[in-house]
């Protein structure tokens, strides 16, 4: 059996998104900036995609800017607010310790090269920030609060509505990296008082290399790229129309199916969590309830996540030991460390992320395979031997 449980890294293209991409690639190949009929057909297609994405977020079409993905959307929102802030002498940004590197690396650069002060809010042991910490962190110099909607490793959902309300009250721009949330849980930018929001097509069964930035009407937006006047002068370069149309189709589909898919995935998630909690010395990472429907993340003491991944892959289960962007490095995940997991335990992490194509059979198969693989690895692990010895000594 082949099971794909790495949907937080990327998802399979949906049939509807693929159809849309093929139709646009074949039939609507004009440049949306051209004045002739071919160009105008492309321009209308682009506008339709913008309207679709806007509708899915409860935004207005003119508030949507297409980008090359979540990373670019995050960079554009952060560097815009940093520029505007610096011009007013406001060089303080508040974020969280568990953001994606697309946010954290922007903040590090602003700190090192532009003299910004960055406050990263801590999270509690379940991965949630405290509103009091945010209230204590902001000051007159704060030019941006950037807090993710849902974490890519542990799936924890932040109190976005409260953060938005607080920032709006203080008139501080609020950017939300919602790359893992859009298409998975309801996201309403107006109800949540969000000023900037990033999303990415390949996280909800759309194509890779395309995303969008929502910027509330009236909020400034600086272009990262210089060139043509595309995206109302906010994002130069000919639009990737097939990908944009595919993303819009995928998002519409994902949002229309949320009511059915959410509860089904939550059921699978709970089954996996209950099953894996039965494994000796296993720890669930992230909040049990405030989490994405399809996210399961565990630490297993006495083993290396990478070995677990390789053996699971061998048995047909594709999982992850953290975010795809940090895998390949043996440093434990900054997210698990922020939860307070000791290095040794954080090393033994496993992330399973489901999708609307996940079946009951896949869940059952995975639940049968993981405990066996964990046992096998522990049998040959000197760390596990030490843990067991210490346990026996304590019991005596
Ligand atoms: N933000 C989060 C929370 C993510 O999970 C990801 C991708 O994993 C990104 C940003 C980057 O998105 P993209 O791959 O579209 O650049």
GROMACS .gro file of C-alpha atoms and ligand atoms in nm:
model
  412
    1UNK     CA    1   0.000   0.000   0.000
    2UNK     CA    2   0.122   0.353  -0.080
    3UNK     CA    3   0.008   0.621   0.164
    4UNK     CA    4   0.082   0.991   0.115
    5UNK     CA    5   0.072   1.156   0.457
    6UNK     CA    6   0.285   1.463   0.380
    7UNK     CA    7   0.013   1.702   0.270
    8UNK     CA    8   0.150   1.994   0.474
    9UNK     CA    9   0.458   1.981   0.249
   10UNK     CA   10   0.249   1.975  -0.067
   11UNK     CA   11  -0.070   1.824  -0.204
   12UNK     CA   12  -0.176   1.631  -0.512
   13UNK     CA   13  -0.327   1.848  -0.785
   14UNK     CA   14  -0.708   1.815  -0.792
   15UNK     CA   15  -0.876   1.707  -1.115
   16UNK     CA   16  -1.067   2.035  -1.132
   17UNK     CA   17  -0.750   2.242  -1.088
   18UNK     CA   18  -0.577   2.038  -1.357
   19UNK     CA   19  -0.868   2.083  -1.601
   20UNK     CA   20  -0.861   2.455  -1.541
   21UNK     CA   21  -0.484   2.472  -1.598
   22UNK     CA   22  -0.507   2.275  -1.922
   23UNK     CA   23  -0.798   2.482  -2.054
   24UNK     CA   24  -0.616   2.808  -1.985
   25UNK     CA   25  -0.282   2.680  -2.118
   26UNK     CA   26  -0.441   2.561  -2.442
   27UNK     CA   27  -0.706   2.821  -2.509
   28UNK     CA   28  -0.619   3.138  -2.321
   29UNK     CA   29  -0.254   3.191  -2.398
   30UNK     CA   30  -0.268   3.567  -2.457
   31UNK     CA   31  -0.088   3.812  -2.231
   32UNK     CA   32  -0.340   3.974  -1.996
   33UNK     CA   33  -0.168   4.310  -2.060
   34UNK     CA   34  -0.226   4.294  -2.438
   35UNK     CA   35  -0.505   4.503  -2.583
   36UNK     CA   36  -0.621   4.258  -2.852
   37UNK     CA   37  -0.891   3.995  -2.812
   38UNK     CA   38  -0.643   3.724  -2.699
   39UNK     CA   39  -0.511   3.955  -2.429
   40UNK     CA   40  -0.858   4.057  -2.322
   41UNK     CA   41  -0.966   3.693  -2.288
   42UNK     CA   42  -0.665   3.636  -2.062
   43UNK     CA   43  -0.740   3.951  -1.865
   44UNK     CA   44  -1.101   3.835  -1.809
   45UNK     CA   45  -0.975   3.494  -1.692
   46UNK     CA   46  -0.738   3.664  -1.449
   47UNK     CA   47  -1.020   3.877  -1.316
   48UNK     CA   48  -1.242   3.572  -1.269
   49UNK     CA   49  -0.967   3.399  -1.071
   50UNK     CA   50  -0.923   3.712  -0.859
   51UNK     CA   51  -1.296   3.723  -0.787
   52UNK     CA   52  -1.296   3.354  -0.690
   53UNK     CA   53  -1.002   3.386  -0.451
   54UNK     CA   54  -1.154   3.703  -0.302
   55UNK     CA   55  -1.492   3.533  -0.250
   56UNK     CA   56  -1.327   3.242  -0.067
   57UNK     CA   57  -1.168   3.483   0.184
   58UNK     CA   58  -1.457   3.733   0.207
   59UNK     CA   59  -1.230   3.993   0.047
   60UNK     CA   60  -1.281   4.227  -0.248
   61UNK     CA   61  -1.114   4.133  -0.580
   62UNK     CA   62  -0.901   4.450  -0.575
   63UNK     CA   63  -0.754   4.334  -0.242
   64UNK     CA   64  -0.599   4.019  -0.400
   65UNK     CA   65  -0.247   4.023  -0.551
   66UNK     CA   66  -0.114   3.709  -0.717
   67UNK     CA   67   0.239   3.599  -0.624
   68UNK     CA   68   0.473   3.305  -0.684
   69UNK     CA   69   0.364   3.143  -0.357
   70UNK     CA   70   0.343   3.179   0.017
   71UNK     CA   71   0.708   3.277   0.056
   72UNK     CA   72   0.679   3.575  -0.176
   73UNK     CA   73   0.350   3.685  -0.017
   74UNK     CA   74   0.510   3.674   0.330
   75UNK     CA   75   0.817   3.867   0.210
   76UNK     CA   76   0.609   4.132   0.036
   77UNK     CA   77   0.384   4.200   0.335
   78UNK     CA   78   0.673   4.209   0.582
   79UNK     CA   79   0.909   4.425   0.376
   80UNK     CA   80   0.627   4.666   0.288
   81UNK     CA   81   0.543   4.724   0.656
   82UNK     CA   82   0.912   4.746   0.744
   83UNK     CA   83   0.974   5.013   0.477
   84UNK     CA   84   0.673   5.219   0.578
   85UNK     CA   85   0.761   5.177   0.946
   86UNK     CA   86   1.127   5.270   0.902
   87UNK     CA   87   1.027   5.587   0.717
   88UNK     CA   88   0.830   5.689   1.029
   89UNK     CA   89   1.106   5.583   1.270
   90UNK     CA   90   0.909   5.274   1.378
   91UNK     CA   91   1.143   4.978   1.369
   92UNK     CA   92   0.987   4.717   1.592
   93UNK     CA   93   0.810   4.399   1.473
   94UNK     CA   94   0.626   4.141   1.681
   95UNK     CA   95   0.595   3.781   1.565
   96UNK     CA   96   0.607   3.432   1.715
   97UNK     CA   97   0.883   3.181   1.781
   98UNK     CA   98   0.711   2.918   1.566
   99UNK     CA   99   0.667   3.102   1.234
  100UNK     CA  100   0.772   2.947   0.905
  101UNK     CA  101   1.119   3.044   0.782
  102UNK     CA  102   0.954   3.251   0.507
  103UNK     CA  103   0.868   3.490   0.791
  104UNK     CA  104   1.154   3.429   1.036
  105UNK     CA  105   1.431   3.480   0.780
  106UNK     CA  106   1.280   3.814   0.669
  107UNK     CA  107   1.274   3.927   1.031
  108UNK     CA  108   1.633   3.811   1.089
  109UNK     CA  109   1.748   4.013   0.790
  110UNK     CA  110   1.563   4.323   0.908
  111UNK     CA  111   1.726   4.281   1.248
  112UNK     CA  112   2.080   4.222   1.123
  113UNK     CA  113   2.092   4.457   0.827
  114UNK     CA  114   1.837   4.728   0.903
  115UNK     CA  115   1.856   4.759   1.281
  116UNK     CA  116   1.499   4.647   1.352
  117UNK     CA  117   1.405   4.515   1.696
  118UNK     CA  118   1.220   4.186   1.668
  119UNK     CA  119   1.011   4.036   1.948
  120UNK     CA  120   0.925   3.669   1.899
  121UNK     CA  121   0.638   3.575   2.128
  122UNK     CA  122   0.681   3.244   2.310
  123UNK     CA  123   0.417   2.971   2.288
  124UNK     CA  124   0.283   2.754   2.569
  125UNK     CA  125   0.348   2.379   2.572
  126UNK     CA  126   0.064   2.323   2.327
  127UNK     CA  127   0.197   2.580   2.079
  128UNK     CA  128  -0.041   2.871   2.137
  129UNK     CA  129   0.064   3.233   2.200
  130UNK     CA  130  -0.079   3.427   2.493
  131UNK     CA  131  -0.262   3.750   2.420
  132UNK     CA  132  -0.109   3.914   2.729
  133UNK     CA  133   0.237   3.856   2.579
  134UNK     CA  134   0.131   4.034   2.260
  135UNK     CA  135  -0.019   4.322   2.457
  136UNK     CA  136   0.302   4.356   2.658
  137UNK     CA  137   0.524   4.337   2.350
  138UNK     CA  138   0.377   4.611   2.130
  139UNK     CA  139   0.492   4.970   2.172
  140UNK     CA  140   0.473   5.301   1.987
  141UNK     CA  141   0.753   5.183   1.754
  142UNK     CA  142   0.572   4.863   1.646
  143UNK     CA  143   0.512   4.877   1.271
  144UNK     CA  144   0.389   4.519   1.220
  145UNK     CA  145   0.247   4.220   1.402
  146UNK     CA  146   0.286   3.899   1.203
  147UNK     CA  147   0.130   3.584   1.350
  148UNK     CA  148   0.063   3.267   1.155
  149UNK     CA  149  -0.288   3.121   1.134
  150UNK     CA  150  -0.194   2.754   1.171
  151UNK     CA  151   0.148   2.605   1.225
  152UNK     CA  152   0.293   2.392   0.946
  153UNK     CA  153   0.451   2.137   1.180
  154UNK     CA  154   0.213   2.092   1.471
  155UNK     CA  155  -0.107   2.227   1.314
  156UNK     CA  156  -0.187   2.450   1.613
  157UNK     CA  157  -0.432   2.728   1.533
  158UNK     CA  158  -0.355   3.068   1.687
  159UNK     CA  159  -0.617   3.304   1.836
  160UNK     CA  160  -0.623   3.502   1.511
  161UNK     CA  161  -0.948   3.684   1.575
  162UNK     CA  162  -0.825   3.820   1.910
  163UNK     CA  163  -0.488   3.920   1.760
  164UNK     CA  164  -0.668   4.097   1.474
  165UNK     CA  165  -0.905   4.281   1.705
  166UNK     CA  166  -0.618   4.393   1.927
  167UNK     CA  167  -0.403   4.515   1.634
  168UNK     CA  168  -0.694   4.697   1.471
  169UNK     CA  169  -0.762   4.874   1.801
  170UNK     CA  170  -0.398   4.982   1.821
  171UNK     CA  171  -0.386   5.067   1.447
  172UNK     CA  172  -0.090   4.832   1.401
  173UNK     CA  173  -0.083   4.642   1.068
  174UNK     CA  174  -0.153   4.270   1.117
  175UNK     CA  175  -0.012   4.016   0.871
  176UNK     CA  176  -0.122   3.655   0.896
  177UNK     CA  177   0.061   3.371   0.723
  178UNK     CA  178  -0.239   3.152   0.649
  179UNK     CA  179  -0.061   2.918   0.407
  180UNK     CA  180  -0.157   2.608   0.609
  181UNK     CA  181  -0.507   2.727   0.696
  182UNK     CA  182  -0.664   2.849   0.372
  183UNK     CA  183  -0.866   2.568   0.214
  184UNK     CA  184  -0.853   2.368   0.540
  185UNK     CA  185  -1.050   2.579   0.786
  186UNK     CA  186  -1.283   2.876   0.725
  187UNK     CA  187  -1.085   3.201   0.678
  188UNK     CA  188  -1.274   3.531   0.671
  189UNK     CA  189  -1.035   3.825   0.653
  190UNK     CA  190  -1.300   4.079   0.750
  191UNK     CA  191  -1.433   3.892   1.053
  192UNK     CA  192  -1.076   3.829   1.170
  193UNK     CA  193  -0.959   4.192   1.119
  194UNK     CA  194  -0.663   4.082   0.907
  195UNK     CA  195  -0.473   4.350   0.711
  196UNK     CA  196  -0.243   4.122   0.510
  197UNK     CA  197  -0.281   3.748   0.451
  198UNK     CA  198  -0.058   3.502   0.263
  199UNK     CA  199  -0.180   3.186   0.091
  200UNK     CA  200  -0.025   2.926  -0.136
  201UNK     CA  201  -0.189   2.717  -0.412
  202UNK     CA  202  -0.005   2.389  -0.357
  203UNK     CA  203  -0.129   2.347   0.000
  204UNK     CA  204  -0.492   2.294  -0.106
  205UNK     CA  205  -0.457   2.076  -0.419
  206UNK     CA  206  -0.369   2.362  -0.651
  207UNK     CA  207  -0.044   2.395  -0.849
  208UNK     CA  208   0.297   2.480  -0.703
  209UNK     CA  209   0.473   2.813  -0.750
  210UNK     CA  210   0.163   3.028  -0.720
  211UNK     CA  211   0.001   3.206  -0.428
  212UNK     CA  212  -0.168   3.528  -0.330
  213UNK     CA  213  -0.138   3.814  -0.089
  214UNK     CA  214  -0.451   3.977   0.045
  215UNK     CA  215  -0.390   4.342   0.133
  216UNK     CA  216  -0.687   4.521   0.285
  217UNK     CA  217  -0.815   4.817   0.085
  218UNK     CA  218  -0.613   5.122   0.189
  219UNK     CA  219  -0.314   4.926   0.325
  220UNK     CA  220   0.012   5.010   0.145
  221UNK     CA  221   0.185   4.748  -0.067
  222UNK     CA  222   0.535   4.785  -0.213
  223UNK     CA  223   0.650   4.576  -0.508
  224UNK     CA  224   0.944   4.341  -0.447
  225UNK     CA  225   1.008   4.317  -0.822
  226UNK     CA  226   1.066   4.602  -1.062
  227UNK     CA  227   0.931   4.589  -1.415
  228UNK     CA  228   0.586   4.606  -1.572
  229UNK     CA  229   0.265   4.741  -1.425
  230UNK     CA  230   0.103   4.403  -1.353
  231UNK     CA  231  -0.109   4.354  -1.040
  232UNK     CA  232  -0.181   4.729  -1.028
  233UNK     CA  233   0.191   4.806  -1.006
  234UNK     CA  234   0.238   4.583  -0.699
  235UNK     CA  235   0.392   4.275  -0.863
  236UNK     CA  236   0.583   4.313  -1.190
  237UNK     CA  237   0.607   4.023  -1.436
  238UNK     CA  238   0.367   3.850  -1.672
  239UNK     CA  239   0.109   3.662  -1.468
  240UNK     CA  240   0.130   3.281  -1.452
  241UNK     CA  241  -0.228   3.252  -1.570
  242UNK     CA  242  -0.262   2.871  -1.593
  243UNK     CA  243  -0.135   2.839  -1.235
  244UNK     CA  244  -0.353   3.125  -1.111
  245UNK     CA  245  -0.663   2.971  -1.272
  246UNK     CA  246  -0.571   2.629  -1.129
  247UNK     CA  247  -0.524   2.775  -0.782
  248UNK     CA  248  -0.859   2.957  -0.796
  249UNK     CA  249  -1.038   2.638  -0.905
  250UNK     CA  250  -0.867   2.437  -0.629
  251UNK     CA  251  -0.953   2.694  -0.364
  252UNK     CA  252  -1.317   2.714  -0.467
  253UNK     CA  253  -1.338   2.335  -0.453
  254UNK     CA  254  -1.161   2.311  -0.116
  255UNK     CA  255  -1.377   2.580   0.042
  256UNK     CA  256  -1.700   2.430  -0.093
  257UNK     CA  257  -1.605   2.092   0.060
  258UNK     CA  258  -1.487   2.220   0.399
  259UNK     CA  259  -1.810   2.122   0.576
  260UNK     CA  260  -1.777   1.759   0.469
  261UNK     CA  261  -1.398   1.717   0.469
  262UNK     CA  262  -1.325   1.889   0.804
  263UNK     CA  263  -1.522   1.650   1.027
  264UNK     CA  264  -1.406   1.343   0.830
  265UNK     CA  265  -1.039   1.436   0.864
  266UNK     CA  266  -1.086   1.526   1.230
  267UNK     CA  267  -1.220   1.173   1.283
  268UNK     CA  268  -0.915   1.019   1.110
  269UNK     CA  269  -0.683   1.250   1.303
  270UNK     CA  270  -0.836   1.149   1.636
  271UNK     CA  271  -0.807   0.782   1.547
  272UNK     CA  272  -0.440   0.823   1.463
  273UNK     CA  273  -0.373   1.028   1.777
  274UNK     CA  274  -0.549   0.777   2.003
  275UNK     CA  275  -0.364   0.489   1.841
  276UNK     CA  276  -0.022   0.653   1.866
  277UNK     CA  277  -0.077   0.763   2.226
  278UNK     CA  278  -0.084   0.391   2.306
  279UNK     CA  279   0.279   0.362   2.198
  280UNK     CA  280   0.503   0.366   2.507
  281UNK     CA  281   0.672   0.705   2.571
  282UNK     CA  282   0.506   0.883   2.282
  283UNK     CA  283   0.408   1.250   2.307
  284UNK     CA  284   0.153   1.441   2.102
  285UNK     CA  285   0.294   1.774   1.985
  286UNK     CA  286   0.058   2.070   1.966
  287UNK     CA  287  -0.285   2.134   2.110
  288UNK     CA  288  -0.526   1.842   2.090
  289UNK     CA  289  -0.830   2.049   1.993
  290UNK     CA  290  -0.700   2.377   1.847
  291UNK     CA  291  -0.539   2.207   1.550
  292UNK     CA  292  -0.585   2.160   1.178
  293UNK     CA  293  -0.820   1.870   1.097
  294UNK     CA  294  -0.550   1.673   0.913
  295UNK     CA  295  -0.244   1.726   1.137
  296UNK     CA  296  -0.088   1.460   1.361
  297UNK     CA  297   0.255   1.527   1.514
  298UNK     CA  298   0.429   1.304   1.766
  299UNK     CA  299   0.763   1.260   1.936
  300UNK     CA  300   0.875   0.906   2.014
  301UNK     CA  301   1.146   0.886   2.277
  302UNK     CA  302   1.461   0.688   2.205
  303UNK     CA  303   1.474   0.715   1.828
  304UNK     CA  304   1.565   0.948   1.541
  305UNK     CA  305   1.281   1.089   1.332
  306UNK     CA  306   1.487   1.046   1.015
  307UNK     CA  307   1.530   0.670   1.069
  308UNK     CA  308   1.159   0.639   1.137
  309UNK     CA  309   1.082   0.824   0.814
  310UNK     CA  310   1.308   0.604   0.606
  311UNK     CA  311   1.163   0.282   0.742
  312UNK     CA  312   0.807   0.410   0.704
  313UNK     CA  313   0.885   0.507   0.346
  314UNK     CA  314   1.006   0.153   0.292
  315UNK     CA  315   0.669   0.028   0.418
  316UNK     CA  316   0.484   0.266   0.183
  317UNK     CA  317   0.401   0.549   0.424
  318UNK     CA  318   0.531   0.892   0.318
  319UNK     CA  319   0.551   1.118   0.624
  320UNK     CA  320   0.775   1.397   0.750
  321UNK     CA  321   0.984   1.464   1.057
  322UNK     CA  322   0.921   1.839   1.054
  323UNK     CA  323   0.879   2.095   0.781
  324UNK     CA  324   1.009   1.996   0.437
  325UNK     CA  325   1.220   2.311   0.428
  326UNK     CA  326   1.425   2.208   0.731
  327UNK     CA  327   1.445   1.837   0.662
  328UNK     CA  328   1.791   1.736   0.553
  329UNK     CA  329   1.935   1.926   0.848
  330UNK     CA  330   1.979   1.737   1.171
  331UNK     CA  331   1.894   2.035   1.390
  332UNK     CA  332   1.575   1.966   1.580
  333UNK     CA  333   1.276   2.172   1.474
  334UNK     CA  334   1.259   2.526   1.617
  335UNK     CA  335   0.886   2.468   1.665
  336UNK     CA  336   0.930   2.161   1.886
  337UNK     CA  337   1.203   2.338   2.086
  338UNK     CA  338   0.968   2.636   2.135
  339UNK     CA  339   0.713   2.396   2.288
  340UNK     CA  340   0.978   2.310   2.545
  341UNK     CA  341   1.061   1.965   2.412
  342UNK     CA  342   1.419   1.871   2.507
  343UNK     CA  343   1.658   1.827   2.211
  344UNK     CA  344   1.677   1.451   2.256
  345UNK     CA  345   1.300   1.407   2.240
  346UNK     CA  346   1.251   1.666   1.964
  347UNK     CA  347   1.480   1.457   1.742
  348UNK     CA  348   1.228   1.172   1.740
  349UNK     CA  349   0.945   1.360   1.574
  350UNK     CA  350   0.699   1.242   1.313
  351UNK     CA  351   0.442   1.451   1.125
  352UNK     CA  352   0.149   1.289   0.944
  353UNK     CA  353  -0.064   1.529   0.741
  354UNK     CA  354  -0.381   1.405   0.576
  355UNK     CA  355  -0.586   1.535   0.284
  356UNK     CA  356  -0.938   1.504   0.153
  357UNK     CA  357  -0.819   1.205  -0.053
  358UNK     CA  358  -0.716   1.015   0.265
  359UNK     CA  359  -0.908   0.691   0.323
  360UNK     CA  360  -0.996   0.487   0.630
  361UNK     CA  361  -0.781   0.201   0.493
  362UNK     CA  362  -0.477   0.428   0.478
  363UNK     CA  363  -0.532   0.537   0.838
  364UNK     CA  364  -0.568   0.175   0.955
  365UNK     CA  365  -0.262   0.060   0.761
  366UNK     CA  366  -0.050   0.343   0.902
  367UNK     CA  367  -0.168   0.269   1.254
  368UNK     CA  368  -0.057  -0.091   1.213
  369UNK     CA  369   0.283  -0.002   1.065
  370UNK     CA  370   0.406   0.278   1.296
  371UNK     CA  371   0.414   0.091   1.631
  372UNK     CA  372   0.599  -0.200   1.465
  373UNK     CA  373   0.860   0.031   1.313
  374UNK     CA  374   0.901   0.221   1.641
  375UNK     CA  375   0.958  -0.110   1.826
  376UNK     CA  376   1.212  -0.223   1.568
  377UNK     CA  377   1.412   0.101   1.594
  378UNK     CA  378   1.403   0.102   1.972
  379UNK     CA  379   1.535  -0.252   1.982
  380UNK     CA  380   1.857  -0.129   1.819
  381UNK     CA  381   1.873   0.212   1.989
  382UNK     CA  382   2.133   0.274   2.264
  383UNK     CA  383   1.929   0.578   2.373
  384UNK     CA  384   1.621   0.362   2.428
  385UNK     CA  385   1.831   0.109   2.618
  386UNK     CA  386   1.948   0.391   2.848
  387UNK     CA  387   1.593   0.521   2.897
  388UNK     CA  388   1.472   0.172   2.993
  389UNK     CA  389   1.768   0.120   3.229
  390UNK     CA  390   1.698   0.452   3.402
  391UNK     CA  391   1.331   0.358   3.435
  392UNK     CA  392   1.422   0.030   3.600
  393UNK     CA  393   1.664   0.201   3.838
  394UNK     CA  394   1.394   0.449   3.938
  395UNK     CA  395   1.145   0.169   4.000
  396UNK     CA  396   1.387  -0.012   4.235
  397LIG     N1  397   0.427   2.960   0.533
  397LIG     C1  398   0.392   2.841   0.581
  397LIG     C2  399   0.324   2.830   0.712
  397LIG     C3  400   0.420   2.726   0.507
  397LIG     O1  401   0.386   2.605   0.555
  397LIG     C4  402   0.485   2.738   0.381
  397LIG     C5  403   0.524   2.618   0.304
  397LIG     O2  404   0.546   2.512   0.357
  397LIG     C6  405   0.519   2.867   0.335
  397LIG     C7  406   0.488   2.975   0.414
  397LIG     C8  407   0.586   2.886   0.204
  397LIG     O3  408   0.493   2.868   0.098
  397LIG     P1  409   0.544   2.836  -0.050
  397LIG     O4  410   0.591   2.697  -0.052
  397LIG     O5  411   0.422   2.857  -0.136
  397LIG     O6  412   0.647   2.937  -0.083
   0.00000   0.00000   0.00000
